[in-house]
Amino acid sequence: MGIGVKEKKDIIVMKFGGTSISDTDKIKKAAGKAIKAKLSGCKVVIVVSAMGDATDNLINIASSINKNPSHREMDMLMSTGEQVSMALLSMAIQEKGYDCISLTGKQAGLLTDDIYSNAKILSVDKERLLKELGSNKIIVVAGFQGATPAGEITTLGRGGSDTTAVALASALGAKYCEIYTDVDGVFTADPRIESNSSKIEMLSYDEMLELASSGAKVLHLRAVEFAKRHNVVLHVRSSFNDIGGTWIMDVEDSDKKMEKPLISGVTHDTNQVKISIFGLYDKPGIAAKLLGGMAGKNINVDLIVQNVSENNLATISFTIKNEDLNSARKVLENIKDKLGIERIEVDTEVAKVSIIGEGMQTHPGIAAKMFDLLGQQDINIEMISTSTIRISCVIRKEKIRKAVRVLHKGFILDK
Ligand code: ADP
Ligand code: ASP
Ligand code: MG
């Protein structure tokens, strides 16, 4: 298949997140893991995030200079965080006597579209990667970045190093992609807020997609989408021990299908804003115009509820991510008069709690049980949305921990 690499299955992609390489000791530990993989006979490609809070720090520096920096310059800036880690990790590996080379996203052949700060991967040109692997080097690639066909540097959206790793694993036909992070795997709830949560051994792509999209930030949603589409097996595990983590793969590939619990996990998302639009004309096409305007600005609308009052005016409420609020306000300002909007209310004190599980497809009554558990704790449900394997409720933000607690216990997930 290319220059010097005969067996696809020999290649392993290992991704280290920011907290896993936040200081020099941790970088040396990550180097040790890479060398161990190399010594087991694999060709090793590592993907790194920026060290610790480096990306946040870069964003803060930028905003102290320019409150509204251009997207291009932001990507030029943010892409440097991963470049620091790639060089340091490569040096740590070289220091232990192994041949290693670091590559930026562009050097690694990651071609993207030109949507700065949220670029999508168009293709991976493997030539350079295969050349370096062929000469027996360990490769460290800067995650979260690529370049447009015109050579402009782009980034893939916050948390995007996971997506780099999966894209490289897919392009190289790696046997699986290991995501090393600061927890032992994917848990039944965020282990930082639910101390009774436990590690899940195995998940289907669909379950992981729902977990990631409803708040389990342990994996970048687009990484899971990519993995599902290209059938890349993921192993999410700890950087700090050798315990096996969570495997994410096609359920058909797993022999544990029969052991699946009813509910696999509870997620929460506090990064939500609810926008309510009052006094809309109740006629065909209004919702499309309203939500189409949001989509046109790349704003992802999550839960949506519409009510029609006696005077035939409609109220539409929907949730978006916090960071999209300013763009959403601009869109609404532009279409306000055209749609007859009377009043707009913005509520930042909301959060979303969700339960996810393939078991709910065949077991009726799961939604009723969820609502009952929340009701017993005096938690009011403001909005609801469902998929075949997820139920989400928007509630007051201040009640989110209580909600996760009661659902985790109520659906027998406590360890
Ligand atoms: P990295 O820097 O390695 O990419 P992230 O911070 O992006 O790590 O993701 C790991 C974090 O995800 C954990 O520290 C944990 O708090 C959080 N998290 C949220 N939900 C879950 C979950 N269900 N299982 C595991 N971790 C979760
Ligand atoms: N460093 C980037 C971020 O903080 C990308 C990543 O860590 O995956 O979002
Ligand atoms: Mg991450």
Tab-separated table of C-alpha atoms and ligand atoms in Angstrom:
chain	number	residue	atom	x	y	z
A	1	MET	CA	0.000	0.000	0.000
A	2	GLY	CA	2.654	2.614	-0.270
A	3	ILE	CA	6.167	3.412	0.610
A	4	GLY	CA	7.619	0.849	2.983
A	5	VAL	CA	4.495	-0.008	4.987
A	6	LYS	CA	3.379	-3.501	4.065
A	7	GLU	CA	0.842	-4.480	6.701
A	8	LYS	CA	-1.972	-2.043	7.426
A	9	LYS	CA	-2.811	-3.777	10.673
A	10	ASP	CA	0.561	-2.863	12.147
A	11	ILE	CA	-0.319	0.784	12.469
A	12	ILE	CA	-1.647	2.189	15.720
A	13	VAL	CA	-2.841	5.760	16.319
A	14	MET	CA	-2.550	7.063	19.904
A	15	LYS	CA	-4.077	10.428	20.843
A	16	PHE	CA	-3.072	12.272	24.030
A	17	GLY	CA	-5.435	14.973	25.354
A	18	GLY	CA	-4.360	18.238	26.989
A	19	THR	CA	-4.410	17.077	30.613
A	20	SER	CA	-2.411	13.963	29.651
A	21	ILE	CA	0.530	16.111	28.532
A	22	SER	CA	0.076	19.182	30.735
A	23	ASP	CA	3.649	19.146	32.098
A	24	THR	CA	7.048	17.732	31.219
A	25	ASP	CA	6.678	14.649	33.451
A	26	LYS	CA	3.429	13.743	31.738
A	27	ILE	CA	4.995	14.314	28.323
A	28	LYS	CA	7.752	11.862	29.296
A	29	LYS	CA	5.119	9.336	30.427
A	30	ALA	CA	3.286	9.683	27.116
A	31	ALA	CA	6.623	9.131	25.337
A	32	GLY	CA	7.019	5.931	27.382
A	33	LYS	CA	3.597	4.660	26.225
A	34	ALA	CA	4.436	5.401	22.593
A	35	ILE	CA	7.771	3.597	22.859
A	36	LYS	CA	6.087	0.598	24.487
A	37	ALA	CA	3.673	0.411	21.542
A	38	LYS	CA	6.594	0.684	19.140
A	39	LEU	CA	8.484	-2.100	20.936
A	40	SER	CA	5.421	-4.352	20.614
A	41	GLY	CA	5.971	-4.211	16.870
A	42	CYS	CA	3.525	-1.491	15.814
A	43	LYS	CA	4.097	1.490	13.574
A	44	VAL	CA	3.125	4.361	15.826
A	45	VAL	CA	1.371	7.614	14.938
A	46	ILE	CA	0.655	9.910	17.876
A	47	VAL	CA	-1.771	12.826	17.837
A	48	VAL	CA	-1.409	15.505	20.503
A	49	SER	CA	-3.598	18.252	21.937
A	50	ALA	CA	-2.231	21.496	23.314
A	51	MET	CA	-0.716	21.246	26.818
A	52	GLY	CA	-3.261	21.696	29.632
A	53	ASP	CA	-5.136	24.980	29.263
A	54	ALA	CA	-2.904	26.271	26.459
A	55	THR	CA	-5.756	26.777	23.975
A	56	ASP	CA	-7.861	28.690	26.517
A	57	ASN	CA	-4.828	30.831	27.362
A	58	LEU	CA	-4.252	31.652	23.697
A	59	ILE	CA	-7.908	32.645	23.289
A	60	ASN	CA	-7.657	34.895	26.378
A	61	ILE	CA	-4.511	36.574	25.082
A	62	ALA	CA	-6.224	37.236	21.756
A	63	SER	CA	-9.271	38.788	23.405
A	64	SER	CA	-7.091	41.111	25.471
A	65	ILE	CA	-5.732	42.506	22.212
A	66	ASN	CA	-8.797	42.406	19.969
A	67	LYS	CA	-12.372	41.735	21.158
A	68	ASN	CA	-13.366	40.561	17.711
A	69	PRO	CA	-10.312	38.926	16.137
A	70	SER	CA	-10.547	37.610	12.597
A	71	HIS	CA	-11.213	33.885	12.305
A	72	ARG	CA	-8.115	33.412	10.184
A	73	GLU	CA	-5.776	34.916	12.771
A	74	MET	CA	-7.513	32.953	15.556
A	75	ASP	CA	-6.716	29.722	13.733
A	76	MET	CA	-3.125	30.806	13.128
A	77	LEU	CA	-2.890	31.413	16.878
A	78	MET	CA	-4.764	28.384	18.209
A	79	SER	CA	-2.911	25.950	15.968
A	80	THR	CA	0.340	26.853	17.764
A	81	GLY	CA	-0.773	25.168	21.015
A	82	GLU	CA	-0.620	21.710	19.443
A	83	GLN	CA	2.680	22.541	17.745
A	84	VAL	CA	4.340	23.132	21.103
A	85	SER	CA	3.206	19.693	22.330
A	86	MET	CA	4.173	17.854	19.149
A	87	ALA	CA	7.756	19.148	19.272
A	88	LEU	CA	8.178	18.481	23.006
A	89	LEU	CA	6.775	14.955	22.794
A	90	SER	CA	8.961	14.210	19.789
A	91	MET	CA	12.011	15.455	21.727
A	92	ALA	CA	11.040	13.278	24.709
A	93	ILE	CA	10.903	10.208	22.439
A	94	GLN	CA	14.190	11.096	20.753
A	95	GLU	CA	15.786	11.599	24.164
A	96	LYS	CA	15.014	7.946	24.963
A	97	GLY	CA	16.882	6.914	21.847
A	98	TYR	CA	14.050	6.382	19.356
A	99	ASP	CA	13.675	7.905	15.940
A	100	CYS	CA	10.754	10.315	15.889
A	101	ILE	CA	9.470	13.239	13.834
A	102	SER	CA	6.761	15.810	14.562
A	103	LEU	CA	4.457	17.085	11.817
A	104	THR	CA	1.907	19.911	11.768
A	105	GLY	CA	-1.557	19.053	10.499
A	106	LYS	CA	-0.625	20.498	7.142
A	107	GLN	CA	2.621	18.504	6.931
A	108	ALA	CA	0.675	15.375	7.863
A	109	GLY	CA	-1.552	15.944	4.812
A	110	LEU	CA	-4.792	16.989	6.518
A	111	LEU	CA	-6.750	18.934	3.930
A	112	THR	CA	-9.793	20.867	5.190
A	113	ASP	CA	-12.450	23.262	3.958
A	114	ASP	CA	-12.069	26.964	4.740
A	115	ILE	CA	-14.503	27.322	7.664
A	116	TYR	CA	-12.018	28.774	10.152
A	117	SER	CA	-12.350	27.477	13.727
A	118	ASN	CA	-14.729	24.731	12.656
A	119	ALA	CA	-13.108	23.308	9.537
A	120	LYS	CA	-14.135	19.910	8.185
A	121	ILE	CA	-11.572	17.398	6.972
A	122	LEU	CA	-11.824	16.908	3.203
A	123	SER	CA	-9.084	14.304	2.789
A	124	VAL	CA	-5.787	13.021	4.137
A	125	ASP	CA	-2.811	12.848	1.818
A	126	LYS	CA	-0.875	9.915	3.343
A	127	GLU	CA	2.319	10.265	1.362
A	128	ARG	CA	4.428	11.981	4.021
A	129	LEU	CA	3.048	9.814	6.834
A	130	LEU	CA	3.803	6.620	4.937
A	131	LYS	CA	7.294	7.844	4.067
A	132	GLU	CA	8.144	8.528	7.712
A	133	LEU	CA	6.579	5.272	8.919
A	134	GLY	CA	8.468	3.470	6.161
A	135	SER	CA	11.733	4.767	7.568
A	136	ASN	CA	10.672	3.353	10.923
A	137	LYS	CA	10.033	6.637	12.696
A	138	ILE	CA	7.436	7.307	15.346
A	139	ILE	CA	5.325	10.249	14.111
A	140	VAL	CA	3.808	12.920	16.355
A	141	VAL	CA	1.081	14.924	14.614
A	142	ALA	CA	-0.353	18.204	15.928
A	143	GLY	CA	-4.064	17.571	16.460
A	144	PHE	CA	-7.004	19.918	15.852
A	145	GLN	CA	-5.592	21.502	12.671
A	146	GLY	CA	-5.229	21.195	8.947
A	147	ALA	CA	-4.875	23.400	5.915
A	148	THR	CA	-7.135	24.420	3.044
A	149	PRO	CA	-6.209	23.521	-0.553
A	150	ALA	CA	-4.845	27.104	-0.752
A	151	GLY	CA	-2.502	26.394	2.168
A	152	GLU	CA	-4.339	28.426	4.824
A	153	ILE	CA	-4.122	27.013	8.371
A	154	THR	CA	-7.467	25.956	9.885
A	155	THR	CA	-8.625	24.406	13.170
A	156	LEU	CA	-11.322	21.779	13.595
A	157	GLY	CA	-13.345	23.148	16.536
A	158	ARG	CA	-12.754	22.756	20.283
A	159	GLY	CA	-11.859	19.190	21.214
A	160	GLY	CA	-10.959	18.502	17.582
A	161	SER	CA	-7.763	16.523	18.191
A	162	ASP	CA	-9.927	13.419	18.630
A	163	THR	CA	-11.157	13.961	15.075
A	164	THR	CA	-7.586	14.300	13.760
A	165	ALA	CA	-6.736	10.979	15.396
A	166	VAL	CA	-9.724	9.166	13.914
A	167	ALA	CA	-9.121	10.666	10.463
A	168	LEU	CA	-5.498	9.499	10.499
A	169	ALA	CA	-6.472	6.053	11.818
A	170	SER	CA	-8.989	5.739	9.010
A	171	ALA	CA	-6.646	6.992	6.289
A	172	LEU	CA	-3.835	4.695	7.433
A	173	GLY	CA	-6.143	1.721	7.988
A	174	ALA	CA	-4.985	1.459	11.611
A	175	LYS	CA	-6.319	-1.486	13.548
A	176	TYR	CA	-7.788	0.879	16.118
A	177	CYS	CA	-7.455	4.369	17.472
A	178	GLU	CA	-6.516	4.828	21.124
A	179	ILE	CA	-7.782	7.988	22.851
A	180	TYR	CA	-5.675	8.549	25.989
A	181	THR	CA	-7.342	10.910	28.454
A	182	ASP	CA	-7.597	11.859	32.142
A	183	VAL	CA	-10.316	9.327	33.052
A	184	ASP	CA	-10.337	5.519	32.691
A	185	GLY	CA	-12.823	5.502	29.803
A	186	VAL	CA	-16.384	6.524	29.061
A	187	PHE	CA	-18.422	6.454	32.274
A	188	THR	CA	-22.134	6.032	33.024
A	189	ALA	CA	-22.060	9.772	33.913
A	190	ASP	CA	-19.330	12.404	34.093
A	191	PRO	CA	-17.120	10.979	36.877
A	192	ARG	CA	-16.358	14.534	37.977
A	193	ILE	CA	-19.923	15.174	39.014
A	194	GLU	CA	-21.246	11.650	39.720
A	195	SER	CA	-18.973	9.770	42.097
A	196	ASN	CA	-21.090	6.603	41.749
A	197	SER	CA	-20.527	6.376	38.001
A	198	SER	CA	-18.586	3.478	36.549
A	199	LYS	CA	-16.640	2.744	33.387
A	200	ILE	CA	-18.588	1.314	30.456
A	201	GLU	CA	-16.759	-1.620	28.822
A	202	MET	CA	-18.264	-1.319	25.375
A	203	LEU	CA	-20.517	1.041	23.422
A	204	SER	CA	-21.977	1.064	19.929
A	205	TYR	CA	-21.197	4.042	17.692
A	206	ASP	CA	-24.819	5.168	17.965
A	207	GLU	CA	-24.757	5.208	21.749
A	208	MET	CA	-21.453	7.079	21.772
A	209	LEU	CA	-22.833	9.570	19.240
A	210	GLU	CA	-25.778	10.304	21.514
A	211	LEU	CA	-23.531	10.523	24.593
A	212	ALA	CA	-21.112	12.897	22.851
A	213	SER	CA	-23.838	15.082	21.368
A	214	SER	CA	-25.677	15.426	24.660
A	215	GLY	CA	-22.741	16.517	26.814
A	216	ALA	CA	-20.221	13.704	27.461
A	217	LYS	CA	-17.268	15.744	26.258
A	218	VAL	CA	-14.860	12.817	26.618
A	219	LEU	CA	-15.018	12.402	22.808
A	220	HIS	CA	-15.440	15.027	20.079
A	221	LEU	CA	-18.770	14.366	18.370
A	222	ARG	CA	-17.255	14.616	14.905
A	223	ALA	CA	-14.622	12.045	15.848
A	224	VAL	CA	-17.375	9.547	16.656
A	225	GLU	CA	-19.238	10.377	13.436
A	226	PHE	CA	-16.037	9.855	11.461
A	227	ALA	CA	-15.296	6.600	13.295
A	228	LYS	CA	-18.782	5.274	12.599
A	229	ARG	CA	-18.674	6.219	8.934
A	230	HIS	CA	-15.259	4.642	8.378
A	231	ASN	CA	-15.619	1.805	10.890
A	232	VAL	CA	-12.643	2.853	13.020
A	233	VAL	CA	-12.606	0.994	16.347
A	234	LEU	CA	-11.999	3.412	19.253
A	235	HIS	CA	-10.467	2.623	22.626
A	236	VAL	CA	-10.873	5.430	25.189
A	237	ARG	CA	-8.484	4.861	28.099
A	238	SER	CA	-6.400	6.492	30.798
A	239	SER	CA	-3.025	8.109	30.202
A	240	PHE	CA	-2.116	7.437	33.796
A	241	ASN	CA	-2.495	3.638	34.097
A	242	ASP	CA	-2.557	0.512	31.914
A	243	ILE	CA	-6.123	-0.558	32.668
A	244	GLY	CA	-8.276	-1.297	29.616
A	245	GLY	CA	-10.800	1.456	28.848
A	246	THR	CA	-14.020	1.672	26.833
A	247	TRP	CA	-14.260	0.116	23.375
A	248	ILE	CA	-16.473	1.783	20.810
A	249	MET	CA	-17.304	-0.277	17.770
A	250	ASP	CA	-20.079	-1.661	15.637
A	251	VAL	CA	-22.344	-3.664	17.948
A	252	GLU	CA	-22.337	-6.512	15.438
A	253	ASP	CA	-18.595	-6.818	16.051
A	254	SER	CA	-19.094	-7.209	19.768
A	255	ASP	CA	-20.033	-10.441	21.495
A	256	LYS	CA	-21.501	-8.513	24.419
A	257	LYS	CA	-24.654	-7.411	22.666
A	258	MET	CA	-26.907	-9.459	24.922
A	259	GLU	CA	-25.476	-7.993	28.107
A	260	LYS	CA	-26.407	-4.394	27.306
A	261	PRO	CA	-28.137	-2.554	30.129
A	262	LEU	CA	-31.403	-0.705	29.512
A	263	ILE	CA	-29.740	2.681	29.989
A	264	SER	CA	-26.026	3.047	29.277
A	265	GLY	CA	-25.470	6.518	30.639
A	266	VAL	CA	-26.719	9.867	31.891
A	267	THR	CA	-25.271	13.065	30.409
A	268	HIS	CA	-25.598	16.720	31.258
A	269	ASP	CA	-24.910	19.886	29.304
A	270	THR	CA	-24.757	23.261	31.019
A	271	ASN	CA	-23.524	25.045	27.904
A	272	GLN	CA	-27.085	25.819	26.766
A	273	VAL	CA	-29.152	28.948	26.217
A	274	LYS	CA	-32.913	28.974	25.674
A	275	ILE	CA	-34.304	31.568	23.267
A	276	SER	CA	-38.057	32.188	23.184
A	277	ILE	CA	-39.629	34.144	20.329
A	278	PHE	CA	-43.099	35.531	21.008
A	279	GLY	CA	-45.764	36.783	18.624
A	280	LEU	CA	-44.718	34.978	15.438
A	281	TYR	CA	-47.288	34.776	12.619
A	282	ASP	CA	-48.760	31.273	12.723
A	283	LYS	CA	-48.484	30.415	9.033
A	284	PRO	CA	-46.544	27.892	6.941
A	285	GLY	CA	-42.857	28.615	6.412
A	286	ILE	CA	-42.253	30.798	9.485
A	287	ALA	CA	-40.351	28.164	11.493
A	288	ALA	CA	-38.294	27.341	8.411
A	289	LYS	CA	-37.348	31.012	7.972
A	290	LEU	CA	-36.456	31.381	11.633
A	291	LEU	CA	-34.397	28.225	11.943
A	292	GLY	CA	-33.012	28.511	8.414
A	293	GLY	CA	-31.554	31.869	9.437
A	294	MET	CA	-29.747	30.155	12.310
A	295	ALA	CA	-28.458	27.347	10.101
A	296	GLY	CA	-27.209	29.930	7.610
A	297	LYS	CA	-24.873	31.238	10.320
A	298	ASN	CA	-23.730	27.737	11.323
A	299	ILE	CA	-25.746	27.873	14.563
A	300	ASN	CA	-26.861	24.474	15.711
A	301	VAL	CA	-30.399	24.547	17.093
A	302	ASP	CA	-31.022	21.774	19.586
A	303	LEU	CA	-34.413	21.360	21.314
A	304	ILE	CA	-37.404	23.130	19.771
A	305	VAL	CA	-40.916	23.702	21.162
A	306	GLN	CA	-43.770	25.607	19.479
A	307	ASN	CA	-47.062	26.771	21.044
A	308	VAL	CA	-49.923	28.585	19.343
A	309	SER	CA	-52.048	30.983	21.371
A	310	GLU	CA	-55.735	31.865	20.939
A	311	ASN	CA	-54.999	34.931	18.829
A	312	ASN	CA	-53.208	32.683	16.329
A	313	LEU	CA	-49.765	33.932	17.184
A	314	ALA	CA	-47.050	31.368	17.810
A	315	THR	CA	-44.259	31.163	20.353
A	316	ILE	CA	-41.173	29.179	19.436
A	317	SER	CA	-38.535	28.289	22.000
A	318	PHE	CA	-35.277	26.611	21.125
A	319	THR	CA	-31.890	25.991	22.671
A	320	ILE	CA	-28.461	26.759	21.254
A	321	LYS	CA	-24.907	26.658	22.589
A	322	ASN	CA	-23.740	29.577	24.751
A	323	GLU	CA	-21.056	30.609	22.306
A	324	ASP	CA	-23.611	31.009	19.491
A	325	LEU	CA	-25.722	33.550	21.394
A	326	ASN	CA	-24.234	36.688	19.842
A	327	SER	CA	-24.593	35.385	16.282
A	328	ALA	CA	-28.160	34.256	17.061
A	329	ARG	CA	-29.070	37.736	18.315
A	330	LYS	CA	-27.787	39.221	15.054
A	331	VAL	CA	-29.839	36.766	12.958
A	332	LEU	CA	-32.980	37.563	14.979
A	333	GLU	CA	-32.426	41.294	14.697
A	334	ASN	CA	-32.332	40.937	10.896
A	335	ILE	CA	-35.550	38.911	10.547
A	336	LYS	CA	-37.493	40.410	13.448
A	337	ASP	CA	-39.862	42.579	11.445
A	338	LYS	CA	-40.299	40.193	8.532
A	339	LEU	CA	-41.602	37.430	10.829
A	340	GLY	CA	-43.690	39.727	13.017
A	341	ILE	CA	-41.664	38.949	16.123
A	342	GLU	CA	-43.096	40.777	19.145
A	343	ARG	CA	-40.581	39.918	21.830
A	344	ILE	CA	-37.442	37.807	22.345
A	345	GLU	CA	-36.419	36.305	25.672
A	346	VAL	CA	-32.997	34.820	26.377
A	347	ASP	CA	-32.592	32.445	29.305
A	348	THR	CA	-29.041	31.405	30.204
A	349	GLU	CA	-30.029	29.525	33.377
A	350	VAL	CA	-31.025	26.303	31.637
A	351	ALA	CA	-29.267	22.946	31.289
A	352	LYS	CA	-30.005	19.676	29.555
A	353	VAL	CA	-30.030	16.251	31.141
A	354	SER	CA	-30.278	13.119	28.974
A	355	ILE	CA	-30.467	9.363	29.323
A	356	ILE	CA	-29.052	7.171	26.565
A	357	GLY	CA	-29.434	3.473	25.899
A	358	GLU	CA	-30.227	1.104	23.075
A	359	GLY	CA	-32.381	-0.880	25.481
A	360	MET	CA	-35.073	1.821	25.436
A	361	GLN	CA	-36.016	0.844	21.868
A	362	THR	CA	-37.599	-2.351	23.122
A	363	HIS	CA	-38.720	-1.280	26.605
A	364	PRO	CA	-41.725	1.039	26.873
A	365	GLY	CA	-42.123	3.366	29.827
A	366	ILE	CA	-38.576	4.678	30.028
A	367	ALA	CA	-39.642	8.288	29.346
A	368	ALA	CA	-42.419	8.085	31.932
A	369	LYS	CA	-39.947	6.761	34.475
A	370	MET	CA	-37.484	9.565	33.698
A	371	PHE	CA	-40.165	12.262	34.107
A	372	ASP	CA	-41.378	10.641	37.306
A	373	LEU	CA	-37.871	10.520	38.819
A	374	LEU	CA	-37.333	14.211	38.006
A	375	GLY	CA	-40.803	15.150	39.265
A	376	GLN	CA	-40.224	13.416	42.598
A	377	GLN	CA	-37.244	15.722	43.125
A	378	ASP	CA	-39.321	18.785	42.238
A	379	ILE	CA	-37.373	19.302	39.015
A	380	ASN	CA	-39.566	21.001	36.413
A	381	ILE	CA	-39.185	19.855	32.783
A	382	GLU	CA	-39.255	22.808	30.385
A	383	MET	CA	-38.522	21.103	27.066
A	384	ILE	CA	-38.242	17.502	25.902
A	385	SER	CA	-36.627	15.860	22.906
A	386	THR	CA	-36.128	12.228	22.034
A	387	SER	CA	-34.382	9.977	19.553
A	388	THR	CA	-34.829	6.218	19.383
A	389	ILE	CA	-32.086	5.752	21.986
A	390	ARG	CA	-32.072	9.093	23.916
A	391	ILE	CA	-34.439	11.221	25.980
A	392	SER	CA	-33.378	14.791	26.858
A	393	CYS	CA	-35.021	17.308	29.173
A	394	VAL	CA	-34.241	20.988	29.594
A	395	ILE	CA	-34.405	21.979	33.261
A	396	ARG	CA	-33.116	24.808	35.514
A	397	LYS	CA	-29.324	24.857	35.553
A	398	GLU	CA	-29.172	24.946	39.351
A	399	LYS	CA	-30.874	21.510	39.493
A	400	ILE	CA	-28.559	19.720	37.075
A	401	ARG	CA	-26.442	17.808	39.611
A	402	LYS	CA	-29.554	16.679	41.437
A	403	ALA	CA	-31.056	15.522	38.123
A	404	VAL	CA	-27.970	13.507	37.130
A	405	ARG	CA	-27.906	11.970	40.634
A	406	VAL	CA	-31.557	10.906	40.664
A	407	LEU	CA	-31.490	9.486	37.122
A	408	HIS	CA	-28.201	7.641	37.662
A	409	LYS	CA	-29.594	6.006	40.800
A	410	GLY	CA	-33.116	5.522	39.408
A	411	PHE	CA	-31.889	3.675	36.314
A	412	ILE	CA	-29.665	1.422	38.454
A	413	LEU	CA	-26.363	2.736	37.191
A	414	ASP	CA	-24.799	3.347	40.623
A	415	LYS	CA	-21.744	1.183	41.159
B	1	ADP	P1	-8.854	15.431	26.759
B	1	ADP	O1	-8.130	16.647	27.215
B	1	ADP	O2	-8.107	14.176	27.032
B	1	ADP	O3	-9.357	15.523	25.356
B	1	ADP	P2	-11.483	16.075	27.750
B	1	ADP	O4	-11.439	17.048	28.877
B	1	ADP	O5	-11.864	16.564	26.412
B	1	ADP	O6	-10.105	15.315	27.730
B	1	ADP	O7	-12.468	14.865	28.116
B	1	ADP	C1	-12.282	14.164	29.317
B	1	ADP	C2	-13.271	14.678	30.351
B	1	ADP	O8	-14.597	14.388	29.912
B	1	ADP	C3	-13.170	13.997	31.693
B	1	ADP	O9	-12.228	14.630	32.509
B	1	ADP	C4	-14.584	14.074	32.232
B	1	ADP	O10	-14.734	15.049	33.232
B	1	ADP	C5	-15.435	14.497	31.035
B	1	ADP	N1	-16.614	13.651	30.866
B	1	ADP	C6	-17.879	14.102	30.719
B	1	ADP	N2	-18.724	13.089	30.622
B	1	ADP	C7	-18.000	11.952	30.698
B	1	ADP	C8	-18.334	10.570	30.665
B	1	ADP	N3	-19.604	10.140	30.524
B	1	ADP	N4	-17.326	9.665	30.792
B	1	ADP	C9	-16.047	10.076	30.933
B	1	ADP	N5	-15.673	11.373	30.979
B	1	ADP	C10	-16.644	12.311	30.859
B	2	ASP	N1	-6.540	22.101	22.024
B	2	ASP	C1	-7.856	22.093	21.430
B	2	ASP	C2	-8.891	22.443	22.478
B	2	ASP	O1	-8.554	22.725	23.619
B	2	ASP	C3	-8.147	20.793	20.740
B	2	ASP	C4	-8.175	19.569	21.625
B	2	ASP	O2	-7.719	19.580	22.766
B	2	ASP	O3	-8.639	18.528	21.141
B	2	ASP	O4	-10.044	22.469	22.168
B	3	MG	MG	-11.130	16.245	24.481
